[in-house]
Short mmCIF file of C-alpha atoms in Angstrom, two decimals:
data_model
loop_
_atom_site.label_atom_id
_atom_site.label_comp_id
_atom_site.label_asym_id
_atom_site.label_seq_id
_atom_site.Cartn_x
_atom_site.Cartn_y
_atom_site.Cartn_z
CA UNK O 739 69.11 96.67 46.10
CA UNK O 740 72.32 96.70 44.84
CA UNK O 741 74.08 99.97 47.08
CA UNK O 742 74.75 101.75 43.51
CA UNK O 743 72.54 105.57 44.38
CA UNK O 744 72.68 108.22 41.33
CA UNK O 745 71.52 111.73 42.37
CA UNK O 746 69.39 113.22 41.21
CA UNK O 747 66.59 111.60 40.38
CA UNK O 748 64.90 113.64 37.90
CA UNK O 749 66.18 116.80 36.51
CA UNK O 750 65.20 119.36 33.82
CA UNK O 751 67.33 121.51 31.95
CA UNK O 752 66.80 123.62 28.68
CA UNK O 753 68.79 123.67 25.67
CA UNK O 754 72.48 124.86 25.86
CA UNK O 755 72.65 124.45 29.59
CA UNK O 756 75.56 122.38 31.64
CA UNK O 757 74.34 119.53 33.71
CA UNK O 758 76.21 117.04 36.30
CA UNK O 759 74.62 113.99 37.43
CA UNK O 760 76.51 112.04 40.43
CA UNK O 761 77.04 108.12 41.03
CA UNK O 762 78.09 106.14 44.32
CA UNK O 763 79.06 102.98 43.56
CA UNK O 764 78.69 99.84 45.77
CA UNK O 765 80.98 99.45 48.39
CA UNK O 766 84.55 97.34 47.12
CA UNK O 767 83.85 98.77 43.41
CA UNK O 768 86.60 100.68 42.31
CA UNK O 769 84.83 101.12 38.39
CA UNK O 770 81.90 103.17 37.63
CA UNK O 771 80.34 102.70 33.63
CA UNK O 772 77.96 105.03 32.21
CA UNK O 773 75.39 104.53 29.71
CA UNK O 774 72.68 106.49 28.46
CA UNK O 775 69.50 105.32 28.11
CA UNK O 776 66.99 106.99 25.25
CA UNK O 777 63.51 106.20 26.18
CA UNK O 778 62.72 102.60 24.25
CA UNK O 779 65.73 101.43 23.51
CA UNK O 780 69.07 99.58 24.98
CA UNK O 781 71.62 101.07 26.94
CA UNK O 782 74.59 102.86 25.02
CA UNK O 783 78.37 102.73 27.02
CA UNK O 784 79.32 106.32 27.36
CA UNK O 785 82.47 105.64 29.02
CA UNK O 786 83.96 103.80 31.97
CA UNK O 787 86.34 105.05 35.05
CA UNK O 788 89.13 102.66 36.97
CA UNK O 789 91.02 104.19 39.74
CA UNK O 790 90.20 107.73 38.39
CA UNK O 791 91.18 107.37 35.43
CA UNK O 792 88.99 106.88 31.89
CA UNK O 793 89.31 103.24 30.32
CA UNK O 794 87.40 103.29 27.25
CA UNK O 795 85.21 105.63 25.75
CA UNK O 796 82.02 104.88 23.42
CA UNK O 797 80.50 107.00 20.44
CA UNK O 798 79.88 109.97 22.49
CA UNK O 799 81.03 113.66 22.02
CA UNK O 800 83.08 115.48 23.96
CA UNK O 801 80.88 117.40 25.67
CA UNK O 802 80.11 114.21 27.61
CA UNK O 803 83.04 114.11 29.84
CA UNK O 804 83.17 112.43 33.79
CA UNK O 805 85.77 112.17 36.83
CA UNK O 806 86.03 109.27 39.15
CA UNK O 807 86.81 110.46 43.05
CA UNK O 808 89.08 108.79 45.78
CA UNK O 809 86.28 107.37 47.30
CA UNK O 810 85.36 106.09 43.74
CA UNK O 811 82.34 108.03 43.50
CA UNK O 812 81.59 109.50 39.95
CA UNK O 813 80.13 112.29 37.98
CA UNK O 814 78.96 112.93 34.35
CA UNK O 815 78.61 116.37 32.94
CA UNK O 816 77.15 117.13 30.05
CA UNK O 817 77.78 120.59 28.50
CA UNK O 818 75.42 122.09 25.56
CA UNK O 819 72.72 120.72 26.10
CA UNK O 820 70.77 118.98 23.06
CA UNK O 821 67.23 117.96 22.76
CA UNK O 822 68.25 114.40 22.05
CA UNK O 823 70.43 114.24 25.06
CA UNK O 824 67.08 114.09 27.16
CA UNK O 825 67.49 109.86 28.11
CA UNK O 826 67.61 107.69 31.07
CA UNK O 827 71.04 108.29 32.55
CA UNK O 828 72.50 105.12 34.42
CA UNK O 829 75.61 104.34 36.30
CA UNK O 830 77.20 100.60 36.92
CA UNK O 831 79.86 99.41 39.57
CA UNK O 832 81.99 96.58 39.07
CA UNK O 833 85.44 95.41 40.74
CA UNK O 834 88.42 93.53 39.51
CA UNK O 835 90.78 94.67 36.45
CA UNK O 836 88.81 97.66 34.92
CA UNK O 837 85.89 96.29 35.55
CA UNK O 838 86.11 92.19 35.18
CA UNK O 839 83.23 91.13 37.32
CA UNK O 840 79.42 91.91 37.05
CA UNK O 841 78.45 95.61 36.32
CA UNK O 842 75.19 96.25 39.29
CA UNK O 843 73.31 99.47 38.24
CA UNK O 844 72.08 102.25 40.04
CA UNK O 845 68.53 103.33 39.61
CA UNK O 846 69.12 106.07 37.13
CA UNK O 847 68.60 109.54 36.41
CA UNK O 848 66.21 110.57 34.21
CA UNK O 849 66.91 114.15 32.18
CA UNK O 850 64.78 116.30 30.16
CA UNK O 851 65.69 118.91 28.11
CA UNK O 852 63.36 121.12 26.87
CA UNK Z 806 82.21 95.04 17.23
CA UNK Z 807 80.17 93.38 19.28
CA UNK Z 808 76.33 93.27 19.22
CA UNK Z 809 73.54 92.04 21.12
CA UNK Z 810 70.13 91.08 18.74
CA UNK Z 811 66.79 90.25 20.63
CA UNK Z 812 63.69 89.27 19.68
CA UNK Z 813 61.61 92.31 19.16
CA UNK Z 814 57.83 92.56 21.49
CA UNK Z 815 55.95 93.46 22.67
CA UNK Z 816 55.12 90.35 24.18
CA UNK Z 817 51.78 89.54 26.02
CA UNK Z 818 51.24 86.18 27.98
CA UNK Z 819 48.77 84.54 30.14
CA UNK Z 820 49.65 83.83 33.91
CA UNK Z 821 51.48 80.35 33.71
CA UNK Z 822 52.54 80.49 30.23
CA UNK Z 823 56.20 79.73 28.62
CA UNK Z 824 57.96 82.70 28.44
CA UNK Z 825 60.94 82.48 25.70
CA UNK Z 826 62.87 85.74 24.87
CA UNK Z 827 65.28 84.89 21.83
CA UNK Z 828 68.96 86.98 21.81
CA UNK Z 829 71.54 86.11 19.85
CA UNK Z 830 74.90 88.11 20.12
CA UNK Z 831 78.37 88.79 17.57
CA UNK Z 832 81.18 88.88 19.33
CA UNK Z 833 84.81 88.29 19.00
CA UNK Z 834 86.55 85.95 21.74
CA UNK Z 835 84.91 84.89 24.35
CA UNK Z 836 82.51 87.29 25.91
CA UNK Z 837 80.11 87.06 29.14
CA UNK Z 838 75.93 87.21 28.70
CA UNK Z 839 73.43 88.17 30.89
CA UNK Z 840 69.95 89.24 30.98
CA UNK Z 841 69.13 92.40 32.98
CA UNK Z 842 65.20 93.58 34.10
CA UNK Z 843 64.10 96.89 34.01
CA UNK Z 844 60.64 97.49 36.10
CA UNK Z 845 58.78 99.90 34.81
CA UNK Z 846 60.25 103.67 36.13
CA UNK Z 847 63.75 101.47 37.71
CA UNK Z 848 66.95 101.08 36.64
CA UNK Z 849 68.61 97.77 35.13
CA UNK Z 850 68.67 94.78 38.01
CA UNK Z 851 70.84 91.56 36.86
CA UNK Z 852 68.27 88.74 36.24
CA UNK Z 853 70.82 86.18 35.48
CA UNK Z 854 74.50 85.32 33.76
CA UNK Z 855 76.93 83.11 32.44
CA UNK Z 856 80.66 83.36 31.82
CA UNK Z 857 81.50 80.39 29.38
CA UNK Z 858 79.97 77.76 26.79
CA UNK Z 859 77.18 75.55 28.25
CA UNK Z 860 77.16 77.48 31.62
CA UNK Z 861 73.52 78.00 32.36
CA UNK Z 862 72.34 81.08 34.66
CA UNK Z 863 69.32 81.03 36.79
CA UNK Z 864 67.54 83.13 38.83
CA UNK Z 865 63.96 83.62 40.50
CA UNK Z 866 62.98 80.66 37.45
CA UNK Z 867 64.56 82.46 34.93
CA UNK Z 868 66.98 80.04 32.71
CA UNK Z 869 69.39 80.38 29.77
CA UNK Z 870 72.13 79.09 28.53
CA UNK Z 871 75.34 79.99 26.69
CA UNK Z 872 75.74 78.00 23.20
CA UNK Z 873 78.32 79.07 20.97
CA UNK Z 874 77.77 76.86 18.29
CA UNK Z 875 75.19 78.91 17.81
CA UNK Z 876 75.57 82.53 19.62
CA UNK Z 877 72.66 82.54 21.49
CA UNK Z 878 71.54 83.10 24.67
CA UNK Z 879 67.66 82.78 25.33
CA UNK Z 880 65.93 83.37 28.77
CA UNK Z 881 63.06 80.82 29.05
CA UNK Z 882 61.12 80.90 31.59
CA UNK Z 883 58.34 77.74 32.53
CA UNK Z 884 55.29 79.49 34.63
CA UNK Z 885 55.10 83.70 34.31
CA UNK Z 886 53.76 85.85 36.68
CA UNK Z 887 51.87 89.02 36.53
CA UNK Z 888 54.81 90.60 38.63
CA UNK Z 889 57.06 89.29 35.48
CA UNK Z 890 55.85 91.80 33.54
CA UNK Z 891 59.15 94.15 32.46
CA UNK Z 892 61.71 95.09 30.10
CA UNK Z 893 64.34 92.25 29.56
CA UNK Z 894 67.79 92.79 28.04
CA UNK Z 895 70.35 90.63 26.81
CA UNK Z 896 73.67 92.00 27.34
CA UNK Z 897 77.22 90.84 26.47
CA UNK Z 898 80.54 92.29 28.43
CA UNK Z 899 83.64 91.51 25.90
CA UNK Z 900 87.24 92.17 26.61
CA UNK Z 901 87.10 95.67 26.87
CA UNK Z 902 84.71 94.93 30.03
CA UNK Z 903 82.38 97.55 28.46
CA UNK Z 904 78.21 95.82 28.53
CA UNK Z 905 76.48 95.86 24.71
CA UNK Z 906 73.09 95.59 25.14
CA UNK Z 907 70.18 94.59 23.08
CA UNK Z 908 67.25 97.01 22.46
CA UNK Z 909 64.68 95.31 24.81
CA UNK Z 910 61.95 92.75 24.93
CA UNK Z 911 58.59 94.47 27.02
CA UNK Z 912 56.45 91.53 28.09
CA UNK Z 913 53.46 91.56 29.64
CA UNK Z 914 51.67 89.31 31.94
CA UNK Z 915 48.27 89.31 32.43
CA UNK Z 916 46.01 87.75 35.08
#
């Protein structure tokens, strides 16, 4: 148990649609990471958030975009929808300098779109 | 960039066998490793890590070791168990803190 929760746990959206999936990180974390997950394969790095702000940024559109809170909660939203974007969805928490120490992972959300 | 290669499975083993799960990474300075398990329908939990040359993470009997002569990082693990059975990455976290993954080794243990 690692105290990282992602809401929700399943969704389903069709093509075209807007979708926001939300991350708490572990208590003293003050970076969340997101990576998306397509169904056999690695993780990808969507992009990263320290102190509300975004510090880095992998090979993701646009329409992938996040916000880090006060409290250091996060969200993703992902806006029009593709087929392809239907993936494991996972967030990571870390502390230190934009993320120094371990990344510990939430347990994911998991998006279809049909 | 950096990248994270793994062996490729699937990989089936006896109870009690040797488990080895070759990864080899390309990166530029001096990144961290780690292995992460994924259980089927679960997100990623940290199995093990190391920060520098020749450190060696363990965990639950889980081993590996950093070696930068030669870039690798293999988990190896002496006596499996059925509730081994899982999705392993090897991961590397480089300067810009980000976590490269490799593309997964399934193994499965069976009684």
């Amino acid at each position: 148990e690692t105290g990282v929760t992602q809401s929700p746990t399943h969704l389903i959206k069709t093509r075209g649609q807007q979708v926001t999936l939300r991350c708490s990180s572990q208590s003293g974390h003050n970076t969340v990471s997101w990576y998306q997950q397509a169904l056999g394969q690695g993780p990808q790095f969507i992009f990263q958030y320290y102190r509300e702000e975004e510090n880095g940024r992998g090979n993701f559109p646009p329409r992938f975009s996040g916000l880090q809170f006060p409290n250091y909660s996060s969200e993703l939203n992902v806006n029009a929808l593709e087929l392809d974007d239907s993936a494991l969805y996972l967030c990571a928490s870390s502390s230190g300098d934009r993320g120094r120490e371990t990344q510990y992972f939430g347990p994911g959300t998991r998006l279809l779109v049909l | 960039g950096n990248s994270v290669t793994q062996m490729e499975g699937p990989v089936t083993l006896s109870e009690e066998a040797f488990l080895t799960i070759n990864c080899t990474y390309t990166a530029t300075g001096y990144p961290s490793l780690f292995w992460y398990v994924q259980y089927p329908g679960e997100g990623l939990q940290l199995l093990l890590k190391a920060t520098k040359a020749d450190d060696k993470g363990s965990n639950k009997g889980f081993e590996a070791t950093y070696r930068k002569e030669t870039t690798s990082f293999h988990l190896e693990k002496g006596s499996v168990q059925v509730s081994d059975s899982a999705v392993y990455f090897c991961a590397l976290k480089g300067n810009d803190y980000k976590l490269s993954f490799g593309a997964g080794t399934t193994v499965t243990v069976r009684a």
